[in-house]
Amino acid sequence: LTGHVEWVNSIAYSPNGNRIASGSYDRTVRVWDVTTGDCLYIFIGHTEGVYSVAYAPQGNVVASRDGAGTVRLWDLESGECRFIISDDSINCMAFSPTGDIIAVGSYDCREGIELWGVEAGELLRRLSGHKGGIISVAYSPQGDRIVSGDSDMTVRLWDVETGECRQTMVGHTMGVTMVLYSPKGDYITTASDDNTVRLWNVGSGSSRKISNNHSGSVIGLKHFSKQNQVASCSRDFTIRLWHAETGVHCRTLSGHSGYVWNISYSPQEDHFISCGDDGMRLWDAESGACLRFLNGYNNSVYDVTFSPQGDQIASCGADGPVRLWDVNTGECQYVLTGHSGAVYMVSYSPQGNQVASAGDDGTVRLWDVGTGACEHTLTGHSDRILSIVYSPNGSQIASASYDMRVQLWDVKTGICSHIFIGHQREVTRVVYSPQGGQVASASYFDKTVRLWDTESGECRHTLVGNKMEIIAIAY
């Protein structure tokens, strides 16, 4: 599942298991179809990187939290943002089991934990008492209790109805990074910067077992009911599985080359996904085998697209080479080298026999997908190219560049047939009309869209009125 252009920080399965939500440093939230791998939604609105995502139990809402302390609730039927909880100190969130309340925790101990109604977006209650910043919150399965962990090394148990703190549990020697209820609600699992995982008895508040096999801070926890295990992920690049009741270490899963930020099980609990600094990995939950590494780059992947036949994928990124992948086997068929910098976009011809790529070096390259050979290098732009597109019949390519120009190219000869000049700032997007007689171009910076005649080269219309930057255009 590629499409994010920065680190993926959080992932979550929908309750029915047919979708996955992901949040990234690229400030977007994406929702994916598990069966096809297609991206169904891209939610744009966050002003900083997205650190966590969560599904409502009914599966109709996704909540996301960013580095600016803003929580957004996205409606999966309309694709719109229902409401925004804005506080620059918000650090964590959790839905109630019924999905009608979302709890948010704050770095600012004065703000405490706030409970918000999901339908009306109103503040219902505030739970106060922590002396440090709240790092993690979780509801009990019954929905009558909330557990929270904070930087003052304590774990607190709250009564949702009265707002009272029922228990304060002490034992960690550094900040508590994650809290989690067991499926039955009889014990709580916590993780900490002290590299330990602790199991707490809800009735007595005592710590039953300390697990300290990690050599770095533990930053993620998930329960695995099928095997009665807890999975933890850490800054030591590993995932570890523990027996949920005894705390005995069962298995260590290695393979990530950077911090492992989060893990998410499928509802059937036969697979789980981990995301980290180096990308995402799909694991077999029973054997612990890594089934697939969902990345092929050492740096950010900027664009990915399917061939018209659906049997091949083209991808590009900050590394420079364009890669062609076999969809069925997941193997990389070709590594296409030639660009001298980052490649921002790839596009298949309508016939599927050719791939075009463009990027930092200001060139468009046309590649034969059967042999991997470069058929043409289209030169003429004087700055980076961010957008390319084939005409509907595949005879032309349009390119948009930071040099404020749009150029049309003949695919067979590689000759530039038109240069469209008119934008006052860098041109960031270009698309063809379905009939191919018109090209639309947009500038993120001058906030205009221009419509060009592909025969005469004239600008038919300039669409002015956007008050904010233009991110995308489509006929």
Coordinates of C-alpha atoms in Angstrom, one line a residue:
L1 CA 0.0 0.0 0.0
T2 CA 2.0 2.9 -1.3
G3 CA 1.0 6.5 -1.7
H4 CA 2.1 8.4 1.3
V5 CA 5.2 10.5 0.7
E6 CA 6.5 10.6 4.2
W7 CA 6.8 8.2 7.2
V8 CA 3.6 6.3 8.1
N9 CA 3.0 6.8 11.8
S10 CA -0.2 4.9 12.5
I11 CA -2.5 2.3 11.0
A12 CA -5.8 0.8 12.0
Y13 CA -8.2 -1.9 10.6
S14 CA -11.9 -1.1 10.3
P15 CA -14.1 -3.2 12.6
N16 CA -15.2 -5.4 9.7
G17 CA -11.6 -5.9 8.5
N18 CA -12.2 -4.8 4.9
R19 CA -10.4 -1.4 5.2
I20 CA -7.2 0.0 6.7
A21 CA -6.7 3.7 7.7
S22 CA -3.2 5.1 7.8
G23 CA -1.8 8.4 9.0
S24 CA 1.5 10.0 7.9
Y25 CA 4.0 12.8 8.3
D26 CA 2.8 13.9 4.9
R27 CA -0.3 15.4 6.7
T28 CA -2.8 13.1 5.1
V29 CA -5.0 10.3 6.2
R30 CA -5.6 7.5 3.7
V31 CA -8.2 4.7 3.7
W32 CA -7.4 1.5 1.8
D33 CA -9.4 -1.4 0.5
V34 CA -7.8 -4.6 2.0
T35 CA -8.8 -6.9 -0.9
T36 CA -7.6 -4.8 -3.8
G37 CA -5.1 -2.5 -2.1
D38 CA -6.8 0.6 -3.7
C39 CA -6.8 3.9 -1.9
L40 CA -10.4 4.8 -1.3
Y41 CA -10.1 8.1 0.4
I42 CA -7.4 10.8 0.9
F43 CA -8.3 13.1 3.8
I44 CA -6.5 16.5 3.6
G45 CA -6.8 19.2 6.2
H46 CA -4.1 18.6 8.9
T47 CA -1.4 21.3 9.0
E48 CA 1.2 19.0 10.5
G49 CA 2.1 15.3 10.3
V50 CA -0.6 12.8 11.4
Y51 CA 0.6 10.8 14.4
S52 CA -2.4 8.5 15.1
V53 CA -5.6 7.2 13.5
A54 CA -8.5 5.3 15.0
Y55 CA -11.8 3.8 13.7
A56 CA -15.1 4.3 15.5
P57 CA -16.5 0.9 16.6
Q58 CA -19.3 1.2 14.0
G59 CA -16.7 1.8 11.2
N60 CA -18.4 5.0 10.0
V61 CA -15.9 7.5 11.4
V62 CA -12.1 7.7 11.4
A63 CA -10.4 10.0 13.9
S64 CA -6.9 11.4 13.3
R65 CA -4.5 13.4 15.4
D66 CA -1.6 15.6 14.2
G67 CA 1.5 17.1 15.7
A68 CA -0.2 20.5 16.1
G69 CA -2.6 18.9 18.7
T70 CA -5.6 18.8 16.4
V71 CA -8.0 15.9 16.2
R72 CA -10.2 15.6 13.1
L73 CA -13.2 13.2 12.7
W74 CA -13.8 12.1 9.2
D75 CA -17.2 10.8 7.9
L76 CA -16.6 7.7 5.7
E77 CA -19.9 8.1 3.9
S78 CA -19.5 11.7 2.8
G79 CA -15.7 11.9 3.0
E80 CA -16.1 15.2 4.9
C81 CA -14.6 16.3 8.2
R82 CA -17.3 16.2 10.8
F83 CA -15.7 18.5 13.3
I84 CA -12.3 19.5 14.7
I85 CA -11.0 19.4 18.2
S86 CA -8.2 22.0 18.3
D87 CA -5.7 22.3 21.2
D88 CA -2.0 22.5 20.6
S89 CA -1.3 20.1 23.5
I90 CA -3.6 17.2 22.5
N91 CA -1.5 14.0 22.4
C92 CA -3.7 10.9 22.4
M93 CA -7.3 9.8 21.7
A94 CA -9.6 6.8 22.0
F95 CA -13.2 6.0 21.0
S96 CA -15.7 4.6 23.6
P97 CA -16.9 1.0 22.8
T98 CA -20.2 2.5 21.6
G99 CA -18.5 5.1 19.4
D100 CA -20.6 8.0 20.6
I101 CA -17.7 9.6 22.7
I102 CA -14.1 10.2 21.9
A103 CA -11.6 10.8 24.7
V104 CA -8.6 13.1 24.1
G105 CA -5.6 13.5 26.4
S106 CA -3.4 16.5 26.6
Y107 CA 0.3 17.3 27.2
D108 CA -0.9 20.1 29.4
C109 CA -1.9 18.4 32.7
R110 CA -4.3 21.3 33.4
E111 CA -6.4 20.3 30.4
G112 CA -6.5 16.6 31.6
I113 CA -8.7 14.2 29.6
E114 CA -11.6 15.6 27.6
L115 CA -14.6 13.6 26.6
W116 CA -16.4 14.8 23.4
G117 CA -19.7 13.7 21.8
V118 CA -19.1 12.4 18.3
E119 CA -22.4 13.4 16.8
A120 CA -22.7 17.0 18.1
G121 CA -19.0 17.7 18.6
E122 CA -19.6 19.1 22.1
L123 CA -17.4 18.8 25.2
L124 CA -19.1 16.5 27.7
R125 CA -16.6 16.2 30.6
R126 CA -13.1 16.9 31.7
L127 CA -11.0 14.4 33.9
S128 CA -8.3 16.2 35.9
G129 CA -5.7 14.9 38.2
H130 CA -2.5 14.0 36.3
K131 CA 0.6 15.9 37.3
G132 CA 2.3 15.3 33.9
G133 CA 1.4 15.3 30.3
I134 CA -1.0 12.5 29.3
I135 CA 0.6 10.2 26.6
S136 CA -2.0 7.5 26.2
V137 CA -5.7 6.8 26.9
A138 CA -7.9 3.7 26.5
Y139 CA -11.5 2.7 27.3
S140 CA -12.4 -0.5 29.1
P141 CA -14.4 -3.0 27.0
Q142 CA -17.5 -2.1 29.1
G143 CA -17.0 1.6 28.5
D144 CA -17.4 2.6 32.1
R145 CA -13.7 3.2 32.8
I146 CA -10.8 5.0 31.1
V147 CA -7.2 4.2 31.8
S148 CA -4.5 6.8 31.2
G149 CA -0.7 6.9 31.3
D150 CA 1.4 10.0 31.6
S151 CA 4.9 11.5 31.8
D152 CA 4.8 11.5 35.6
M153 CA 5.2 7.7 35.4
T154 CA 1.7 6.9 36.8
V155 CA -1.2 5.0 35.4
R156 CA -4.7 6.2 36.4
L157 CA -8.1 4.6 36.3
W158 CA -11.1 6.9 35.8
D159 CA -14.9 6.5 36.3
V160 CA -16.4 7.8 33.1
E161 CA -19.8 8.7 34.6
T162 CA -18.5 10.7 37.6
G163 CA -15.1 11.8 36.3
E164 CA -13.4 10.6 39.5
C165 CA -10.0 8.9 39.6
R166 CA -10.6 5.5 41.1
Q167 CA -6.9 4.3 41.2
T168 CA -3.4 5.6 40.7
M169 CA -0.9 2.8 39.8
V170 CA 2.8 3.4 40.4
G171 CA 5.7 1.2 39.2
H172 CA 7.2 2.5 36.0
T173 CA 10.4 4.5 36.4
M174 CA 9.9 6.7 33.3
G175 CA 7.0 8.1 31.3
V176 CA 4.2 5.7 30.4
T177 CA 3.9 5.6 26.5
M178 CA 1.0 3.2 26.0
V179 CA -2.0 1.8 28.0
L180 CA -4.2 -1.0 26.9
Y181 CA -7.2 -2.9 28.4
S182 CA -7.4 -6.7 28.0
P183 CA -10.4 -7.9 26.0
K184 CA -12.2 -9.0 29.2
G185 CA -11.3 -5.8 31.0
D186 CA -9.7 -7.7 34.0
Y187 CA -6.1 -6.4 33.5
I188 CA -4.3 -3.5 31.9
T189 CA -1.0 -3.6 29.9
T190 CA 1.3 -0.6 29.9
A191 CA 4.5 0.3 28.1
S192 CA 7.1 2.8 29.1
D193 CA 10.3 4.7 28.2
D194 CA 11.9 2.6 30.9
N195 CA 11.9 -0.2 28.2
T196 CA 9.4 -2.4 30.2
V197 CA 5.9 -3.8 29.7
R198 CA 3.8 -4.2 32.8
L199 CA 0.6 -6.1 33.5
W200 CA -1.7 -4.6 36.1
N201 CA -4.6 -6.2 38.0
V202 CA -7.6 -3.9 37.6
G203 CA -9.1 -5.0 40.9
S204 CA -6.1 -4.5 43.1
G205 CA -4.0 -2.1 41.1
S206 CA -0.9 -4.3 41.6
S207 CA 1.7 -5.0 38.9
R208 CA 1.7 -8.7 38.2
K209 CA 4.7 -9.0 35.8
I210 CA 7.5 -6.9 34.4
S211 CA 8.9 -7.7 31.0
N212 CA 12.1 -5.9 30.1
N213 CA 13.5 -7.6 27.1
H214 CA 13.3 -4.5 24.9
S215 CA 16.5 -2.4 24.7
G216 CA 14.7 0.7 23.7
S217 CA 11.5 2.6 24.6
V218 CA 8.3 0.7 24.0
I219 CA 6.0 2.9 22.0
G220 CA 3.2 0.5 20.8
L221 CA 1.0 -2.3 22.2
K222 CA -1.7 -4.6 20.8
H223 CA -3.6 -7.5 22.3
F224 CA -3.8 -10.7 20.3
S225 CA -6.8 -12.6 21.7
K226 CA -6.5 -15.6 19.5
Q227 CA -3.1 -16.6 20.9
N228 CA -3.7 -14.8 24.3
Q229 CA -0.6 -12.6 23.6
V230 CA 0.4 -9.0 23.7
A231 CA 2.5 -7.5 20.9
S232 CA 4.9 -4.6 21.7
C233 CA 6.9 -2.5 19.3
S234 CA 9.9 -0.4 20.2
R235 CA 12.7 2.0 19.3
D236 CA 15.0 -1.0 19.3
F237 CA 13.6 -1.8 15.8
T238 CA 11.8 -5.0 17.0
I239 CA 8.3 -6.4 17.7
R240 CA 8.0 -8.8 20.7
L241 CA 5.2 -11.1 21.6
W242 CA 4.4 -11.9 25.2
H243 CA 2.0 -14.2 27.0
A244 CA -0.8 -11.9 28.1
E245 CA -1.3 -13.5 31.6
T246 CA 2.1 -14.7 32.6
G247 CA 4.3 -12.0 30.9
V248 CA 6.6 -14.7 29.4
H249 CA 8.4 -13.6 26.3
C250 CA 7.3 -15.8 23.4
R251 CA 9.0 -14.4 20.2
T252 CA 11.0 -11.5 18.8
L253 CA 10.2 -10.4 15.2
S254 CA 13.1 -8.6 13.6
G255 CA 13.4 -7.0 10.1
H256 CA 12.7 -3.3 10.5
S257 CA 15.8 -1.1 10.2
G258 CA 14.3 1.8 12.2
Y259 CA 11.9 2.6 15.0
V260 CA 8.7 0.5 14.9
W261 CA 5.9 3.0 15.6
N262 CA 2.7 0.9 15.5
I263 CA 1.2 -2.5 14.9
S264 CA -2.3 -3.5 13.8
Y265 CA -4.0 -6.9 13.7
S266 CA -6.6 -8.0 11.1
P267 CA -10.0 -8.8 12.7
Q268 CA -9.4 -12.5 12.0
E269 CA -6.0 -12.1 13.7
D270 CA -4.2 -14.2 11.1
H271 CA -2.1 -11.2 10.0
F272 CA -0.8 -8.0 11.3
I273 CA 0.9 -4.9 9.9
S274 CA 3.7 -2.9 11.4
C275 CA 4.8 0.5 10.4
G276 CA 8.2 2.1 11.1
D277 CA 10.8 4.5 9.8
D278 CA 11.6 2.2 6.9
G279 CA 8.1 1.4 5.7
M280 CA 5.4 -1.2 6.4
R281 CA 5.7 -5.0 6.9
L282 CA 3.0 -7.6 6.7
W283 CA 3.4 -10.5 9.2
D284 CA 1.9 -14.0 9.6
A285 CA 0.5 -13.8 13.1
E286 CA 0.9 -17.6 13.8
S287 CA 4.4 -18.2 12.5
G288 CA 5.8 -14.7 12.9
A289 CA 7.1 -14.8 9.3
C290 CA 7.3 -11.5 7.4
L291 CA 5.2 -12.1 4.3
R292 CA 6.0 -8.8 2.5
F293 CA 7.9 -5.6 2.9
L294 CA 5.7 -2.9 1.5
N295 CA 8.4 -0.6 0.3
G296 CA 11.2 -0.7 -2.2
Y297 CA 13.1 2.5 -1.4
N298 CA 15.5 3.8 1.1
N299 CA 13.8 7.2 1.1
S300 CA 10.3 8.6 0.5
V301 CA 8.1 7.1 -2.3
Y302 CA 6.4 10.0 -4.1
D303 CA 4.1 8.3 -6.6
V304 CA 2.8 4.8 -7.6
T305 CA 0.4 3.7 -10.3
F306 CA -1.1 0.6 -11.8
S307 CA -0.7 -0.4 -15.4
P308 CA -4.0 -0.3 -17.4
Q309 CA -4.0 -4.1 -17.4
G310 CA -3.4 -4.2 -13.6
D311 CA -0.6 -6.7 -13.7
Q312 CA 2.2 -4.2 -13.1
I313 CA 2.9 -1.2 -10.8
A314 CA 5.3 1.7 -11.4
S315 CA 6.7 3.7 -8.5
C316 CA 9.1 6.5 -8.0
G317 CA 10.6 8.5 -5.2
A318 CA 13.4 10.5 -3.6
D319 CA 16.0 7.8 -4.5
G320 CA 15.8 8.6 -8.2
P321 CA 15.2 5.3 -10.0
V322 CA 11.8 4.3 -11.3
R323 CA 10.8 0.7 -10.3
L324 CA 8.4 -1.7 -12.1
W325 CA 6.8 -4.4 -10.0
D326 CA 4.9 -7.6 -10.7
V327 CA 1.6 -7.3 -8.9
N328 CA 1.1 -11.1 -8.4
T329 CA 4.6 -11.9 -7.1
G330 CA 5.5 -8.5 -5.6
E331 CA 8.9 -8.8 -7.3
C332 CA 10.7 -5.8 -8.8
Q333 CA 11.0 -6.5 -12.6
Y334 CA 13.0 -3.4 -13.6
V335 CA 14.9 -0.6 -11.9
L336 CA 14.9 2.3 -14.5
T337 CA 17.9 4.6 -13.9
G338 CA 18.7 7.8 -15.7
H339 CA 17.1 10.7 -13.8
S340 CA 19.7 12.7 -11.8
G341 CA 17.5 13.6 -8.9
A342 CA 14.2 12.7 -7.2
V343 CA 11.4 11.5 -9.4
Y344 CA 8.0 12.9 -8.5
M345 CA 5.5 11.3 -10.9
V346 CA 5.1 8.2 -13.1
S347 CA 2.3 7.6 -15.6
Y348 CA 1.4 4.7 -17.8
S349 CA 0.3 5.2 -21.5
P350 CA -3.3 4.2 -22.2
Q351 CA -2.0 1.1 -24.0
G352 CA 0.1 0.1 -21.0
N353 CA 3.3 -0.4 -23.1
Q354 CA 5.1 2.7 -21.9
V355 CA 5.8 4.5 -18.6
A356 CA 6.6 8.2 -18.4
S357 CA 8.5 9.7 -15.5
A358 CA 9.5 13.2 -14.4
G359 CA 11.3 14.9 -11.6
D360 CA 14.0 17.2 -10.2
D361 CA 16.2 17.2 -13.3
G362 CA 13.5 18.8 -15.4
T363 CA 13.3 16.0 -17.9
V364 CA 10.6 13.6 -18.9
R365 CA 11.7 10.0 -19.7
L366 CA 9.7 7.4 -21.7
W367 CA 10.4 3.8 -20.8
D368 CA 9.4 0.6 -22.5
V369 CA 7.7 -1.6 -19.9
G370 CA 8.7 -4.8 -21.7
T371 CA 12.4 -4.2 -21.9
G372 CA 13.0 -1.4 -19.4
A373 CA 14.8 0.6 -22.1
C374 CA 14.6 4.4 -22.2
E375 CA 13.0 5.3 -25.5
H376 CA 13.1 9.1 -25.3
T377 CA 14.4 11.8 -22.9
L378 CA 12.3 15.0 -23.3
T379 CA 14.4 18.1 -22.5
G380 CA 13.2 21.7 -22.5
H381 CA 12.0 22.6 -19.0
S382 CA 14.5 24.6 -17.0
D383 CA 13.3 23.5 -13.5
R384 CA 11.8 20.4 -11.8
I385 CA 8.6 18.8 -13.2
L386 CA 5.9 17.8 -10.8
S387 CA 3.1 16.5 -13.0
I388 CA 2.9 14.6 -16.3
V389 CA -0.1 13.0 -18.1
Y390 CA -0.7 11.1 -21.3
S391 CA -3.4 12.3 -23.7
P392 CA -6.4 9.9 -23.9
N393 CA -5.2 8.4 -27.2
G394 CA -1.6 8.1 -26.0
S395 CA -0.1 10.2 -28.7
Q396 CA 0.9 13.2 -26.5
I397 CA 2.3 13.9 -23.1
A398 CA 1.7 17.1 -21.1
S399 CA 4.2 18.2 -18.5
A400 CA 4.0 20.9 -15.8
S401 CA 7.0 22.5 -14.3
Y402 CA 8.4 24.9 -11.7
D403 CA 9.6 27.0 -14.7
M404 CA 5.9 28.2 -14.9
R405 CA 5.4 26.5 -18.2
V406 CA 3.3 23.6 -19.5
Q407 CA 4.7 21.7 -22.5
L408 CA 3.1 19.2 -24.9
W409 CA 5.3 16.5 -26.4
D410 CA 4.8 14.0 -29.3
V411 CA 5.3 10.5 -27.9
K412 CA 6.7 9.0 -31.1
T413 CA 9.2 11.7 -31.9
G414 CA 9.9 13.2 -28.6
I415 CA 9.5 16.7 -30.1
C416 CA 7.8 19.5 -28.1
S417 CA 4.7 20.7 -30.1
H418 CA 3.5 23.5 -27.7
I419 CA 4.7 25.6 -24.8
F420 CA 1.9 27.2 -22.7
I421 CA 3.0 30.3 -20.9
G422 CA 0.8 32.3 -18.6
H423 CA 1.0 31.1 -15.0
Q424 CA 2.7 33.6 -12.7
R425 CA 4.2 31.0 -10.4
E426 CA 5.3 27.3 -10.5
V427 CA 2.8 24.9 -12.3
T428 CA 2.1 21.9 -10.2
R429 CA -0.7 19.9 -11.9
V430 CA -1.8 19.2 -15.4
V431 CA -4.6 17.0 -16.8
Y432 CA -6.2 16.3 -20.2
S433 CA -9.9 16.6 -21.0
P434 CA -11.5 13.2 -21.8
Q435 CA -11.7 14.2 -25.5
G436 CA -8.1 15.3 -25.5
G437 CA -8.8 18.7 -27.1
Q438 CA -8.0 20.6 -23.9
V439 CA -5.4 20.7 -21.1
A440 CA -6.0 22.1 -17.7
S441 CA -3.1 23.3 -15.6
A442 CA -3.0 24.5 -12.0
S443 CA -0.5 26.3 -9.9
Y444 CA -0.4 25.6 -6.2
F445 CA 1.2 29.0 -5.7
D446 CA -0.7 31.5 -8.0
K447 CA -4.0 29.7 -7.1
T448 CA -5.3 29.7 -10.7
V449 CA -6.4 27.1 -13.2
R450 CA -5.8 27.7 -16.9
L451 CA -7.5 25.8 -19.8
W452 CA -5.5 25.4 -23.0
D453 CA -6.5 24.4 -26.5
T454 CA -4.2 21.5 -27.6
E455 CA -4.5 22.4 -31.3
S456 CA -4.0 26.2 -31.3
G457 CA -2.0 26.4 -28.0
E458 CA -4.2 29.3 -26.9
C459 CA -5.4 29.9 -23.3
R460 CA -9.2 29.6 -23.4
H461 CA -9.9 30.5 -19.8
T462 CA -8.2 31.5 -16.6
L463 CA -10.2 30.3 -13.6
V464 CA -9.6 32.7 -10.7
G465 CA -11.3 32.5 -7.2
N466 CA -9.4 30.0 -5.1
K467 CA -8.4 31.7 -1.9
M468 CA -6.1 28.8 -0.9
E469 CA -3.4 26.8 -2.7
I470 CA -4.7 24.4 -5.4
I471 CA -3.7 20.8 -4.7
A472 CA -5.5 18.9 -7.4
I473 CA -7.6 19.3 -10.6
A474 CA -9.8 16.8 -12.5
Y475 CA -12.2 16.9 -15.4

